[in-house]
Amino acid sequence: MEKITLELPLVGVKVLSDSVDGFEDVDVYHGVSYCDAVRLATFGEELLVKPGSIGVCKWAPAVLGLKTPENSFERSLLPRLGSVAGLYIAPLSRFPEGAPPDVVIVLGRPTQMKRVMEALGEGALQRAYYGEIAKTALRVVDRRFSLKVMLSYVSNRVMALLRRWKRFDDLIRAAMSTQVLTSGLERILKNTVADMSMCRNSTVIPLEEGAGNVSFFCVGGISWGGNLPANMTSGFPYKLIEGVHDRLEYPGKRDLPTPPTA
């Protein structure tokens, strides 16, 4: 079968539900957001994201189970993981034998995402959130014209331009570190453009649904994740990637880690 070429490495995410045993020697991430941690892993870093690791983004800790929801804003962030001890994030090529990831994040152009989805088959994609642009691009981009899709394209390109200025980055960090402003922005973004694109849409939804999901980038995915606005993000349960891995070509590719022995 024809190969599917991707420009960026695949990133694996392993949920450490009860403890971080076996991953104690991995560098603990301390930074602005989950999007940023995924960015670092895309370019080779091996990281452990724990409660308290994420210092600015107010969405990701609650969504990823790194923080118990304490207010109406955090309780409104759905779906979300239950409480976890941490998340191990690394290039797929760096996952140890016997400890494969739970989810694989794939970044690329819409045409590349389409080819990956075609290789997997429609039955491998989640259906619970069809048409909800905040959570997925599935059955959103199928429409001939969508104002929400156009808004996502425009807003992401604007964010990509603005992120070049340090003052704007400082402003975004200051604004997003406050609960009141974050909650207000969430009410504006909800069901208007992509929201929580990498933490919820590319990690939690694939885990919860046991199926793949594709999403436009959110504000954080562009400004903190450093992603190109022309690209999209997606997440797939590891077993799905296993089935098409032979067809994928990407930087640093090697044999997949074997599952743990019984």
Tab-separated table of C-alpha atoms in Angstrom:
chain	number	residue	atom	x	y	z
A	1	MET	CA	0.000	0.000	0.000
A	2	GLU	CA	1.051	3.597	-0.620
A	3	LYS	CA	2.971	5.249	2.204
A	4	ILE	CA	1.640	8.238	4.145
A	5	THR	CA	4.429	10.758	4.729
A	6	LEU	CA	4.289	13.084	7.734
A	7	GLU	CA	6.718	15.942	8.404
A	8	LEU	CA	6.519	15.726	12.201
A	9	PRO	CA	7.263	12.833	14.573
A	10	LEU	CA	4.404	11.063	16.320
A	11	VAL	CA	4.019	11.796	20.033
A	12	GLY	CA	2.860	9.173	22.502
A	13	VAL	CA	1.008	9.853	25.746
A	14	LYS	CA	0.822	7.314	28.550
A	15	VAL	CA	-1.618	7.913	31.395
A	16	LEU	CA	-0.131	7.028	34.779
A	17	SER	CA	-3.282	6.534	36.791
A	18	ASP	CA	-2.035	5.571	40.247
A	19	SER	CA	1.674	6.339	40.426
A	20	VAL	CA	4.666	7.399	38.363
A	21	ASP	CA	6.630	4.274	39.289
A	22	GLY	CA	9.032	3.382	36.508
A	23	PHE	CA	9.143	6.965	35.242
A	24	GLU	CA	10.836	8.647	38.221
A	25	ASP	CA	13.971	9.433	36.211
A	26	VAL	CA	12.079	11.317	33.504
A	27	ASP	CA	12.377	15.117	33.602
A	28	VAL	CA	9.281	16.688	35.144
A	29	TYR	CA	7.725	19.337	32.927
A	30	HIS	CA	7.282	22.806	34.401
A	31	GLY	CA	5.820	25.254	31.945
A	32	VAL	CA	2.931	27.135	30.478
A	33	SER	CA	0.671	24.432	29.028
A	34	TYR	CA	0.109	20.876	27.839
A	35	CYS	CA	0.396	22.165	24.261
A	36	ASP	CA	3.912	23.316	25.075
A	37	ALA	CA	4.814	19.937	26.589
A	38	VAL	CA	3.610	18.193	23.421
A	39	ARG	CA	5.670	20.656	21.354
A	40	LEU	CA	8.794	19.752	23.309
A	41	ALA	CA	8.074	16.036	22.905
A	42	THR	CA	7.553	16.501	19.167
A	43	PHE	CA	11.126	17.726	18.942
A	44	GLY	CA	12.665	14.950	20.989
A	45	GLU	CA	12.094	15.587	24.686
A	46	GLU	CA	10.833	12.967	27.115
A	47	LEU	CA	8.666	14.522	29.837
A	48	LEU	CA	6.557	13.714	32.856
A	49	VAL	CA	3.580	16.027	33.372
A	50	LYS	CA	2.390	15.905	36.968
A	51	PRO	CA	-0.096	17.822	39.132
A	52	GLY	CA	1.339	21.328	39.405
A	53	SER	CA	3.424	21.037	36.218
A	54	ILE	CA	1.244	23.391	34.175
A	55	GLY	CA	1.626	26.936	35.439
A	56	VAL	CA	-0.527	29.124	33.188
A	57	CYS	CA	-3.216	27.254	31.210
A	58	LYS	CA	-6.376	26.834	33.300
A	59	TRP	CA	-8.004	24.307	30.971
A	60	ALA	CA	-5.539	21.421	30.769
A	61	PRO	CA	-5.015	20.511	34.458
A	62	ALA	CA	-8.709	19.833	35.079
A	63	VAL	CA	-9.291	18.180	31.691
A	64	LEU	CA	-6.301	15.847	32.054
A	65	GLY	CA	-7.096	14.776	35.612
A	66	LEU	CA	-4.124	16.644	37.058
A	67	LYS	CA	-6.406	18.757	39.228
A	68	THR	CA	-9.727	18.071	40.928
A	69	PRO	CA	-12.361	20.464	39.497
A	70	GLU	CA	-13.052	23.079	42.152
A	71	ASN	CA	-15.433	25.547	40.518
A	72	SER	CA	-18.156	25.808	37.884
A	73	PHE	CA	-15.645	26.643	35.148
A	74	GLU	CA	-13.520	23.547	35.778
A	75	ARG	CA	-16.582	21.318	36.213
A	76	SER	CA	-17.890	22.517	32.834
A	77	LEU	CA	-14.816	21.192	31.003
A	78	LEU	CA	-16.037	17.927	29.513
A	79	PRO	CA	-15.115	15.251	28.785
A	80	ARG	CA	-12.224	14.992	31.218
A	81	LEU	CA	-10.088	12.281	32.784
A	82	GLY	CA	-10.445	11.130	36.348
A	83	SER	CA	-7.638	11.879	38.765
A	84	VAL	CA	-4.208	10.735	37.518
A	85	ALA	CA	-0.703	10.681	38.986
A	86	GLY	CA	0.822	11.988	35.789
A	87	LEU	CA	1.245	11.752	32.032
A	88	TYR	CA	4.367	10.468	30.297
A	89	ILE	CA	4.848	12.294	26.987
A	90	ALA	CA	7.572	11.453	24.491
A	91	PRO	CA	8.252	10.858	20.806
A	92	LEU	CA	6.723	7.494	19.913
A	93	SER	CA	10.206	6.301	18.983
A	94	ARG	CA	11.406	6.774	22.572
A	95	PHE	CA	8.772	4.703	24.349
A	96	PRO	CA	10.315	1.836	26.309
A	97	GLU	CA	9.626	-1.812	25.570
A	98	GLY	CA	6.671	-3.150	27.511
A	99	ALA	CA	5.181	0.297	28.083
A	100	PRO	CA	3.480	1.534	24.902
A	101	PRO	CA	1.472	4.771	24.979
A	102	ASP	CA	-2.276	4.926	25.444
A	103	VAL	CA	-2.763	7.640	22.841
A	104	VAL	CA	-0.704	8.804	19.869
A	105	ILE	CA	-0.886	12.436	18.758
A	106	VAL	CA	-0.466	13.013	15.016
A	107	LEU	CA	0.093	16.509	13.618
A	108	GLY	CA	-0.094	17.432	9.973
A	109	ARG	CA	-1.836	19.091	7.068
A	110	PRO	CA	-5.533	18.396	6.393
A	111	THR	CA	-4.628	16.247	3.385
A	112	GLN	CA	-2.350	14.114	5.553
A	113	MET	CA	-5.028	13.778	8.245
A	114	LYS	CA	-7.485	12.671	5.582
A	115	ARG	CA	-5.149	9.941	4.362
A	116	VAL	CA	-4.551	8.667	7.898
A	117	MET	CA	-8.309	8.564	8.510
A	118	GLU	CA	-8.900	6.756	5.229
A	119	ALA	CA	-6.264	4.179	6.169
A	120	LEU	CA	-7.975	3.589	9.515
A	121	GLY	CA	-11.508	3.509	8.152
A	122	GLU	CA	-14.522	5.528	9.283
A	123	GLY	CA	-15.384	2.983	11.964
A	124	ALA	CA	-12.173	3.887	13.793
A	125	LEU	CA	-13.260	7.510	14.331
A	126	GLN	CA	-15.322	8.853	17.218
A	127	ARG	CA	-18.913	9.856	16.501
A	128	ALA	CA	-20.051	11.228	19.852
A	129	TYR	CA	-19.063	14.803	18.996
A	130	TYR	CA	-19.688	14.955	15.253
A	131	GLY	CA	-20.215	18.527	14.085
A	132	GLU	CA	-19.111	20.184	17.355
A	133	ILE	CA	-16.237	22.364	16.185
A	134	ALA	CA	-15.001	22.981	19.726
A	135	LYS	CA	-14.252	19.257	20.087
A	136	THR	CA	-13.698	17.910	16.594
A	137	ALA	CA	-13.312	18.690	12.912
A	138	LEU	CA	-15.234	15.540	11.964
A	139	ARG	CA	-18.452	16.344	10.110
A	140	VAL	CA	-17.525	20.014	10.349
A	141	VAL	CA	-15.184	20.258	7.371
A	142	ASP	CA	-17.585	18.132	5.303
A	143	ARG	CA	-19.861	21.115	4.880
A	144	ARG	CA	-19.500	23.242	1.776
A	145	PHE	CA	-19.147	26.451	3.796
A	146	SER	CA	-18.921	26.942	7.532
A	147	LEU	CA	-18.535	30.301	9.217
A	148	LYS	CA	-17.034	28.553	12.250
A	149	VAL	CA	-14.389	26.837	10.127
A	150	MET	CA	-13.564	30.151	8.470
A	151	LEU	CA	-13.308	31.798	11.892
A	152	SER	CA	-10.953	29.044	13.076
A	153	TYR	CA	-8.707	29.500	10.044
A	154	VAL	CA	-8.590	33.280	10.430
A	155	SER	CA	-8.121	33.347	14.211
A	156	ASN	CA	-5.321	30.764	14.080
A	157	ARG	CA	-3.460	32.695	11.417
A	158	VAL	CA	-3.791	35.897	13.423
A	159	MET	CA	-2.481	34.118	16.530
A	160	ALA	CA	0.461	32.743	14.538
A	161	LEU	CA	1.407	36.285	13.517
A	162	LEU	CA	0.959	37.783	16.975
A	163	ARG	CA	2.945	35.105	18.799
A	164	ARG	CA	6.134	36.495	17.244
A	165	TRP	CA	5.945	39.485	19.584
A	166	LYS	CA	7.129	38.810	23.113
A	167	ARG	CA	4.851	41.489	24.548
A	168	PHE	CA	1.825	39.709	23.127
A	169	ASP	CA	3.030	36.394	24.541
A	170	ASP	CA	3.495	38.047	27.937
A	171	LEU	CA	-0.011	39.502	27.695
A	172	ILE	CA	-1.552	36.131	26.824
A	173	ARG	CA	0.255	34.430	29.693
A	174	ALA	CA	-0.880	37.067	32.158
A	175	ALA	CA	-4.471	36.925	30.939
A	176	MET	CA	-4.697	33.139	30.842
A	177	SER	CA	-3.240	32.765	34.318
A	178	THR	CA	-6.358	34.368	35.806
A	179	GLN	CA	-9.469	32.260	36.395
A	180	VAL	CA	-11.917	35.082	35.640
A	181	LEU	CA	-10.504	35.915	32.200
A	182	THR	CA	-10.087	32.251	31.265
A	183	SER	CA	-13.680	31.493	32.236
A	184	GLY	CA	-14.913	34.454	30.202
A	185	LEU	CA	-12.891	33.399	27.170
A	186	GLU	CA	-14.239	29.858	27.473
A	187	ARG	CA	-17.810	31.156	27.222
A	188	ILE	CA	-16.880	33.042	24.051
A	189	LEU	CA	-14.946	30.189	22.420
A	190	LYS	CA	-17.319	27.370	23.313
A	191	ASN	CA	-18.896	25.960	20.142
A	192	THR	CA	-17.463	28.848	18.098
A	193	VAL	CA	-13.916	27.690	17.332
A	194	ALA	CA	-11.708	24.779	18.368
A	195	ASP	CA	-11.206	24.590	22.118
A	196	MET	CA	-8.738	22.486	24.159
A	197	SER	CA	-7.456	21.007	20.908
A	198	MET	CA	-4.520	19.016	22.268
A	199	CYS	CA	-5.473	18.217	25.862
A	200	ARG	CA	-9.132	17.309	25.392
A	201	ASN	CA	-9.622	16.777	21.669
A	202	SER	CA	-6.386	14.894	20.907
A	203	THR	CA	-5.878	13.096	24.223
A	204	VAL	CA	-9.012	12.775	26.365
A	205	ILE	CA	-11.597	12.149	23.636
A	206	PRO	CA	-9.576	9.352	21.951
A	207	LEU	CA	-9.109	7.750	25.377
A	208	GLU	CA	-12.729	8.102	26.443
A	209	GLU	CA	-14.218	7.041	23.106
A	210	GLY	CA	-11.631	4.407	22.197
A	211	ALA	CA	-11.545	5.988	18.745
A	212	GLY	CA	-9.650	8.576	16.739
A	213	ASN	CA	-10.408	12.284	16.657
A	214	VAL	CA	-9.219	15.188	14.509
A	215	SER	CA	-9.365	18.846	15.517
A	216	PHE	CA	-8.442	22.334	14.465
A	217	PHE	CA	-5.966	24.011	16.811
A	218	CYS	CA	-7.146	26.160	19.684
A	219	VAL	CA	-5.529	29.429	20.780
A	220	GLY	CA	-3.063	27.604	23.027
A	221	GLY	CA	-2.169	25.086	20.336
A	222	ILE	CA	-0.970	27.938	18.134
A	223	SER	CA	0.449	30.409	20.648
A	224	TRP	CA	2.024	27.949	23.123
A	225	GLY	CA	2.200	24.774	21.073
A	226	GLY	CA	4.013	26.568	18.254
A	227	ASN	CA	1.935	24.776	15.635
A	228	LEU	CA	1.423	25.992	12.094
A	229	PRO	CA	-2.114	27.318	11.547
A	230	ALA	CA	-2.339	25.353	8.286
A	231	ASN	CA	-1.941	22.086	10.220
A	232	MET	CA	-4.395	20.108	12.321
A	233	THR	CA	-4.037	17.947	15.412
A	234	SER	CA	-5.382	14.467	16.016
A	235	GLY	CA	-5.250	11.700	18.564
A	236	PHE	CA	-5.672	7.944	18.193
A	237	PRO	CA	-5.675	5.035	20.624
A	238	TYR	CA	-2.361	3.218	20.302
A	239	LYS	CA	-3.966	0.049	18.931
A	240	LEU	CA	-5.284	1.984	15.942
A	241	ILE	CA	-1.844	3.379	15.126
A	242	GLU	CA	-0.404	-0.133	15.419
A	243	GLY	CA	-2.663	-1.193	12.569
A	244	VAL	CA	-1.426	1.450	10.125
A	245	HIS	CA	2.104	2.072	11.398
A	246	ASP	CA	3.721	0.232	8.491
A	247	ARG	CA	2.163	2.774	6.118
A	248	LEU	CA	3.352	5.827	8.046
A	249	GLU	CA	6.653	7.548	7.310
A	250	TYR	CA	7.808	10.183	9.794
A	251	PRO	CA	11.074	11.517	11.293
A	252	GLY	CA	12.686	9.154	13.786
A	253	LYS	CA	10.442	6.202	12.964
A	254	ARG	CA	11.427	2.844	14.425
A	255	ASP	CA	9.700	-0.383	15.434
A	256	LEU	CA	6.828	0.090	17.856
A	257	PRO	CA	7.303	-0.813	21.535
A	258	THR	CA	5.957	-4.233	22.428
A	259	PRO	CA	3.032	-4.486	24.856
A	260	PRO	CA	3.704	-5.711	28.401
A	261	THR	CA	3.870	-9.461	28.859
A	262	ALA	CA	1.115	-11.128	30.845
